[in-house]
């Protein structure tokens, strides 16, 4: 059923009859038109509802088929198959060759020769007695530092050398510790002289007692040396004098 709403509703340009009470009529007409629209709206809604198919209600008692998904089993890796080892064949036993022992019954054994037991005699060792032994080398005198190069006295300076010897001999003092022993000695002493002063005094020929050697050195250092001649002035010269010790 088709209802034309436009034909049912009054037109806006329609004219309504007027009555003596024309002030109330429009309100009634509007209310009637509104009621007609409501009715038409309800009819349209009902028609639309009837035309829509309703879903069939599922009965609560109908059986429901449920299917469970079974998980597939995991594939396990198959172990690698090792190739079978070939069976070892037993090695054939080795044959040992038996060598026959030679017959030595007919061989004569050589006669044993006695070994010589004589021992070589060692040559006799000669012993050297104390009298035949060579004398032990005497201890070398201590080395003294070399003296500076000096001019040696010779020729016309013999007089000056005699004055030096006399000055040293005059300064000799016999050691008191050796008095009464009767010891005598001649000791050579060498020294460097320059302008009345001496240096580098040392013994070149020692006596029998070290005390006398020390006394000879002290005599040279203590002696009042004569002045140098003009030919020796200002330069060092080496001299050697003999100091004599004689207890009288």
mmCIF file of C-alpha atoms in Angstrom:
data_model
loop_
_atom_site.group_PDB
_atom_site.id
_atom_site.type_symbol
_atom_site.label_atom_id
_atom_site.label_comp_id
_atom_site.label_asym_id
_atom_site.label_seq_id
_atom_site.Cartn_x
_atom_site.Cartn_y
_atom_site.Cartn_z
ATOM 1 C CA UNK A 1 0.000 0.000 0.000
ATOM 2 C CA UNK A 2 1.351 3.378 -1.075
ATOM 3 C CA UNK A 3 0.294 6.509 0.690
ATOM 4 C CA UNK A 4 1.089 9.848 -0.773
ATOM 5 C CA UNK A 5 1.875 12.079 2.123
ATOM 6 C CA UNK A 6 1.840 15.181 -0.053
ATOM 7 C CA UNK A 7 -1.761 14.556 -1.057
ATOM 8 C CA UNK A 8 -2.871 13.887 2.524
ATOM 9 C CA UNK A 9 -1.332 17.032 4.002
ATOM 10 C CA UNK A 10 -3.041 20.351 3.301
ATOM 11 C CA UNK A 11 -1.112 22.769 1.142
ATOM 12 C CA UNK A 12 0.497 25.780 2.663
ATOM 13 C CA UNK A 13 -1.307 27.966 0.155
ATOM 14 C CA UNK A 14 -4.751 26.418 0.860
ATOM 15 C CA UNK A 15 -7.365 28.722 2.181
ATOM 16 C CA UNK A 16 -9.505 27.733 5.078
ATOM 17 C CA UNK A 17 -13.041 28.952 5.536
ATOM 18 C CA UNK A 18 -13.387 31.598 8.007
ATOM 19 C CA UNK A 19 -16.009 31.677 10.685
ATOM 20 C CA UNK A 20 -17.012 34.224 13.069
ATOM 21 C CA UNK A 21 -14.405 32.755 15.425
ATOM 22 C CA UNK A 22 -11.544 32.983 12.906
ATOM 23 C CA UNK A 23 -8.899 33.379 15.590
ATOM 24 C CA UNK A 24 -9.164 29.747 16.863
ATOM 25 C CA UNK A 25 -9.377 27.916 13.562
ATOM 26 C CA UNK A 26 -5.744 27.967 12.518
ATOM 27 C CA UNK A 27 -4.664 26.359 15.719
ATOM 28 C CA UNK A 28 -7.109 23.540 15.304
ATOM 29 C CA UNK A 29 -6.063 23.011 11.734
ATOM 30 C CA UNK A 30 -2.408 22.826 12.701
ATOM 31 C CA UNK A 31 -3.163 20.335 15.467
ATOM 32 C CA UNK A 32 -5.104 18.169 13.056
ATOM 33 C CA UNK A 33 -2.351 18.268 10.481
ATOM 34 C CA UNK A 34 0.220 17.287 13.116
ATOM 35 C CA UNK A 35 -1.931 14.359 14.183
ATOM 36 C CA UNK A 36 -2.221 13.184 10.590
ATOM 37 C CA UNK A 37 1.576 13.337 10.183
ATOM 38 C CA UNK A 38 2.072 11.283 13.343
ATOM 39 C CA UNK A 39 -0.335 8.654 12.089
ATOM 40 C CA UNK A 40 1.348 8.517 8.723
ATOM 41 C CA UNK A 41 4.771 8.223 10.361
ATOM 42 C CA UNK A 42 3.567 5.317 12.464
ATOM 43 C CA UNK A 43 2.133 3.559 9.437
ATOM 44 C CA UNK A 44 5.362 4.013 7.492
ATOM 45 C CA UNK A 45 7.417 2.647 10.356
ATOM 46 C CA UNK A 46 5.177 -0.395 10.697
ATOM 47 C CA UNK A 47 5.353 -1.077 6.986
ATOM 48 C CA UNK A 48 9.115 -0.896 6.998
ATOM 49 C CA UNK A 49 9.266 -3.230 9.993
ATOM 50 C CA UNK A 50 6.994 -5.786 8.359
ATOM 51 C CA UNK A 51 8.971 -5.821 5.143
ATOM 52 C CA UNK A 52 12.296 -6.674 6.931
ATOM 53 C CA UNK A 53 12.759 -10.494 7.367
ATOM 54 C CA UNK A 54 13.217 -11.568 10.976
ATOM 55 C CA UNK A 55 15.995 -14.103 11.701
ATOM 56 C CA UNK A 56 14.907 -17.471 12.839
ATOM 57 C CA UNK A 57 15.420 -18.083 16.516
ATOM 58 C CA UNK A 58 17.785 -20.885 17.233
ATOM 59 C CA UNK A 59 16.314 -23.427 19.557
ATOM 60 C CA UNK A 60 18.259 -23.954 22.722
ATOM 61 C CA UNK A 61 17.675 -27.685 22.439
ATOM 62 C CA UNK A 62 19.245 -27.981 18.985
ATOM 63 C CA UNK A 63 22.496 -29.952 19.087
ATOM 64 C CA UNK A 64 25.670 -27.998 18.446
ATOM 65 C CA UNK A 65 28.490 -29.669 16.578
ATOM 66 C CA UNK A 66 31.875 -28.737 17.947
ATOM 67 C CA UNK A 67 35.068 -29.779 16.250
ATOM 68 C CA UNK A 68 38.425 -29.659 18.012
ATOM 69 C CA UNK A 69 41.542 -28.900 16.051
ATOM 70 C CA UNK A 70 44.198 -31.415 16.894
ATOM 71 C CA UNK A 71 47.714 -29.859 16.602
ATOM 72 C CA UNK A 72 49.913 -31.576 14.141
ATOM 73 C CA UNK A 73 52.828 -33.405 15.790
ATOM 74 C CA UNK A 74 56.167 -31.708 15.408
ATOM 75 C CA UNK A 75 58.460 -33.405 13.007
ATOM 76 C CA UNK A 76 61.467 -34.777 14.875
ATOM 77 C CA UNK A 77 64.727 -34.824 12.917
ATOM 78 C CA UNK A 78 65.794 -38.293 12.103
ATOM 79 C CA UNK A 79 69.384 -38.986 13.188
ATOM 80 C CA UNK A 80 71.843 -39.480 10.410
ATOM 81 C CA UNK A 81 72.649 -43.082 9.926
ATOM 82 C CA UNK A 82 76.382 -43.721 10.047
ATOM 83 C CA UNK A 83 77.642 -46.038 7.385
ATOM 84 C CA UNK A 84 78.562 -49.364 8.770
ATOM 85 C CA UNK A 85 82.287 -49.840 9.143
ATOM 86 C CA UNK A 86 83.671 -52.678 7.115
ATOM 87 C CA UNK A 87 84.576 -55.614 9.215
ATOM 88 C CA UNK A 88 88.292 -55.914 9.788
ATOM 89 C CA UNK A 89 89.669 -59.075 8.414
ATOM 90 C CA UNK A 90 92.042 -60.855 10.767
ATOM 91 C CA UNK A 91 95.595 -60.567 9.576
ATOM 92 C CA UNK A 92 97.228 -63.851 8.804
ATOM 93 C CA UNK A 93 99.743 -64.973 11.423
ATOM 94 C CA UNK A 94 103.359 -64.288 10.572
ATOM 95 C CA UNK A 95 105.476 -67.269 10.003
ATOM 96 C CA UNK A 96 108.694 -67.312 11.953
ATOM 97 C CA UNK A 97 111.605 -68.822 10.229
ATOM 98 C CA UNK A 98 113.505 -71.174 12.484
ATOM 99 C CA UNK A 99 117.218 -70.930 11.847
ATOM 100 C CA UNK A 100 119.007 -74.101 12.850
ATOM 101 C CA UNK A 101 121.854 -73.605 15.268
ATOM 102 C CA UNK A 102 125.234 -74.553 13.840
ATOM 103 C CA UNK A 103 126.882 -77.587 15.297
ATOM 104 C CA UNK A 104 129.916 -76.389 17.214
ATOM 105 C CA UNK A 105 130.858 -79.689 18.764
ATOM 106 C CA UNK A 106 133.662 -80.267 16.278
ATOM 107 C CA UNK A 107 135.155 -76.775 16.745
ATOM 108 C CA UNK A 108 138.036 -76.678 19.181
ATOM 109 C CA UNK A 109 138.112 -73.945 21.737
ATOM 110 C CA UNK A 110 141.334 -71.894 21.702
ATOM 111 C CA UNK A 111 143.499 -72.234 24.718
ATOM 112 C CA UNK A 112 143.250 -69.376 27.126
ATOM 113 C CA UNK A 113 146.352 -67.233 27.132
ATOM 114 C CA UNK A 114 147.278 -65.899 30.568
ATOM 115 C CA UNK A 115 147.060 -62.153 30.704
ATOM 116 C CA UNK A 116 150.140 -60.239 31.590
ATOM 117 C CA UNK A 117 149.729 -58.756 35.026
ATOM 118 C CA UNK A 118 152.959 -56.883 35.121
ATOM 119 C CA UNK A 119 152.420 -53.263 35.970
ATOM 120 C CA UNK A 120 154.651 -50.546 34.695
ATOM 121 C CA UNK A 121 156.853 -49.273 37.367
ATOM 122 C CA UNK A 122 156.536 -45.577 37.937
ATOM 123 C CA UNK A 123 159.790 -43.659 37.810
ATOM 124 C CA UNK A 124 161.045 -42.657 41.228
ATOM 125 C CA UNK A 125 160.191 -39.148 42.266
ATOM 126 C CA UNK A 126 163.170 -37.123 43.192
ATOM 127 C CA UNK A 127 162.804 -35.169 46.390
ATOM 128 C CA UNK A 128 164.600 -31.914 46.759
ATOM 129 C CA UNK A 129 165.847 -31.133 50.191
ATOM 130 C CA UNK A 130 165.777 -27.714 51.645
ATOM 131 C CA UNK A 131 169.487 -27.285 51.029
ATOM 132 C CA UNK A 132 169.221 -28.200 47.336
ATOM 133 C CA UNK A 133 166.068 -26.167 46.718
ATOM 134 C CA UNK A 134 166.576 -22.937 44.821
ATOM 135 C CA UNK A 135 166.354 -19.874 46.999
ATOM 136 C CA UNK A 136 163.030 -18.124 47.037
ATOM 137 C CA UNK A 137 163.011 -14.872 45.134
ATOM 138 C CA UNK A 138 163.353 -11.923 47.397
ATOM 139 C CA UNK A 139 160.499 -9.512 47.648
ATOM 140 C CA UNK A 140 160.813 -6.764 45.103
ATOM 141 C CA UNK A 141 161.020 -3.277 46.559
ATOM 142 C CA UNK A 142 157.876 -1.196 46.200
ATOM 143 C CA UNK A 143 157.776 0.772 43.000
ATOM 144 C CA UNK A 144 157.872 4.504 43.455
ATOM 145 C CA UNK A 145 156.296 7.025 41.125
ATOM 146 C CA UNK A 146 158.754 8.185 38.479
ATOM 147 C CA UNK A 147 160.475 11.427 39.265
ATOM 148 C CA UNK A 148 160.102 14.347 36.900
ATOM 149 C CA UNK A 149 162.845 14.603 34.290
ATOM 150 C CA UNK A 150 165.755 16.442 35.854
ATOM 151 C CA UNK A 151 169.281 17.186 34.838
ATOM 152 C CA UNK A 152 171.941 15.002 36.439
ATOM 153 C CA UNK A 153 174.990 16.554 38.051
ATOM 154 C CA UNK A 154 178.316 15.896 36.345
ATOM 155 C CA UNK A 155 181.533 17.615 35.473
ATOM 156 C CA UNK A 156 182.116 20.934 37.161
ATOM 157 C CA UNK A 157 179.292 20.309 39.701
ATOM 158 C CA UNK A 158 181.331 17.710 41.643
ATOM 159 C CA UNK A 159 182.131 20.350 44.208
ATOM 160 C CA UNK A 160 178.446 21.053 44.713
ATOM 161 C CA UNK A 161 177.747 17.327 45.086
ATOM 162 C CA UNK A 162 180.429 17.136 47.784
ATOM 163 C CA UNK A 163 178.708 20.016 49.606
ATOM 164 C CA UNK A 164 175.365 18.172 49.436
ATOM 165 C CA UNK A 165 176.936 14.956 50.778
ATOM 166 C CA UNK A 166 178.571 16.820 53.644
ATOM 167 C CA UNK A 167 175.302 18.588 54.539
ATOM 168 C CA UNK A 168 173.384 15.289 54.628
ATOM 169 C CA UNK A 169 176.042 13.464 56.631
ATOM 170 C CA UNK A 170 176.088 16.293 59.169
ATOM 171 C CA UNK A 171 172.342 15.818 59.696
ATOM 172 C CA UNK A 172 172.593 12.044 60.345
ATOM 173 C CA UNK A 173 171.238 10.952 63.739
ATOM 174 C CA UNK A 174 171.857 7.356 64.782
ATOM 175 C CA UNK A 175 168.601 5.759 65.993
ATOM 176 C CA UNK A 176 168.500 5.505 69.774
ATOM 177 C CA UNK A 177 166.738 2.117 69.581
ATOM 178 C CA UNK A 178 169.767 0.630 67.805
ATOM 179 C CA UNK A 179 172.464 2.004 70.077
ATOM 180 C CA UNK A 180 174.644 -0.630 71.695
ATOM 181 C CA UNK A 181 174.038 -3.176 68.889
ATOM 182 C CA UNK A 182 177.093 -2.195 66.877
ATOM 183 C CA UNK A 183 175.200 -1.935 63.587
ATOM 184 C CA UNK A 184 176.819 -0.111 60.645
ATOM 185 C CA UNK A 185 175.320 0.527 57.217
ATOM 186 C CA UNK A 186 175.834 2.491 54.015
ATOM 187 C CA UNK A 187 172.536 3.565 52.434
ATOM 188 C CA UNK A 188 172.164 5.322 49.091
ATOM 189 C CA UNK A 189 169.480 8.021 48.972
ATOM 190 C CA UNK A 190 168.270 9.835 45.849
ATOM 191 C CA UNK A 191 166.404 13.151 45.829
ATOM 192 C CA UNK A 192 165.521 16.132 43.621
ATOM 193 C CA UNK A 193 167.174 19.456 44.455
ATOM 194 C CA UNK A 194 166.092 22.922 43.300
ATOM 195 C CA UNK A 195 167.217 26.223 44.860
ATOM 196 C CA UNK A 196 168.002 24.774 48.319
ATOM 197 C CA UNK A 197 164.842 22.577 48.609
ATOM 198 C CA UNK A 198 164.617 18.784 48.236
ATOM 199 C CA UNK A 199 161.702 16.564 47.140
ATOM 200 C CA UNK A 200 160.944 12.974 46.098
ATOM 201 C CA UNK A 201 163.387 11.520 48.618
ATOM 202 C CA UNK A 202 163.700 7.718 48.427
ATOM 203 C CA UNK A 203 166.229 4.946 49.160
ATOM 204 C CA UNK A 204 167.892 3.245 46.176
ATOM 205 C CA UNK A 205 170.070 0.815 48.191
ATOM 206 C CA UNK A 206 168.698 -0.367 51.511
ATOM 207 C CA UNK A 207 170.514 -1.351 54.648
ATOM 208 C CA UNK A 208 170.053 -4.386 56.853
ATOM 209 C CA UNK A 209 167.568 -2.655 59.133
ATOM 210 C CA UNK A 210 164.559 -0.652 57.991
ATOM 211 C CA UNK A 211 165.060 1.759 60.866
ATOM 212 C CA UNK A 212 168.348 2.890 59.336
ATOM 213 C CA UNK A 213 166.645 3.423 55.963
ATOM 214 C CA UNK A 214 164.127 5.729 57.595
ATOM 215 C CA UNK A 215 166.904 7.568 59.418
ATOM 216 C CA UNK A 216 168.751 8.138 56.108
ATOM 217 C CA UNK A 217 165.638 9.692 54.517
ATOM 218 C CA UNK A 218 165.134 11.889 57.574
ATOM 219 C CA UNK A 219 168.757 13.094 57.365
ATOM 220 C CA UNK A 220 168.267 14.298 53.749
ATOM 221 C CA UNK A 221 165.033 16.076 54.627
ATOM 222 C CA UNK A 222 166.604 17.668 57.713
ATOM 223 C CA UNK A 223 169.920 18.759 56.142
ATOM 224 C CA UNK A 224 170.692 22.443 55.519
ATOM 225 C CA UNK A 225 171.326 22.341 51.777
ATOM 226 C CA UNK A 226 173.818 24.775 50.207
ATOM 227 C CA UNK A 227 172.553 27.360 47.718
ATOM 228 C CA UNK A 228 172.449 26.338 44.056
ATOM 229 C CA UNK A 229 175.269 27.541 41.773
ATOM 230 C CA UNK A 230 174.307 29.800 38.845
ATOM 231 C CA UNK A 231 174.391 26.850 36.434
ATOM 232 C CA UNK A 232 171.704 24.996 38.470
ATOM 233 C CA UNK A 233 169.555 27.895 39.584
ATOM 234 C CA UNK A 234 165.851 27.713 38.716
ATOM 235 C CA UNK A 235 165.857 24.110 37.417
ATOM 236 C CA UNK A 236 165.371 20.819 39.318
ATOM 237 C CA UNK A 237 168.245 18.325 39.374
ATOM 238 C CA UNK A 238 168.465 14.778 40.741
ATOM 239 C CA UNK A 239 171.291 13.869 43.087
ATOM 240 C CA UNK A 240 172.326 10.680 44.872
ATOM 241 C CA UNK A 241 174.327 10.643 48.103
ATOM 242 C CA UNK A 242 175.510 7.840 50.383
ATOM 243 C CA UNK A 243 174.546 8.067 54.028
ATOM 244 C CA UNK A 244 176.856 6.191 56.385
ATOM 245 C CA UNK A 245 175.765 4.898 59.815
ATOM 246 C CA UNK A 246 178.554 3.834 62.194
ATOM 247 C CA UNK A 247 178.066 3.624 65.952
ATOM 248 C CA UNK A 248 181.255 4.878 67.620
#
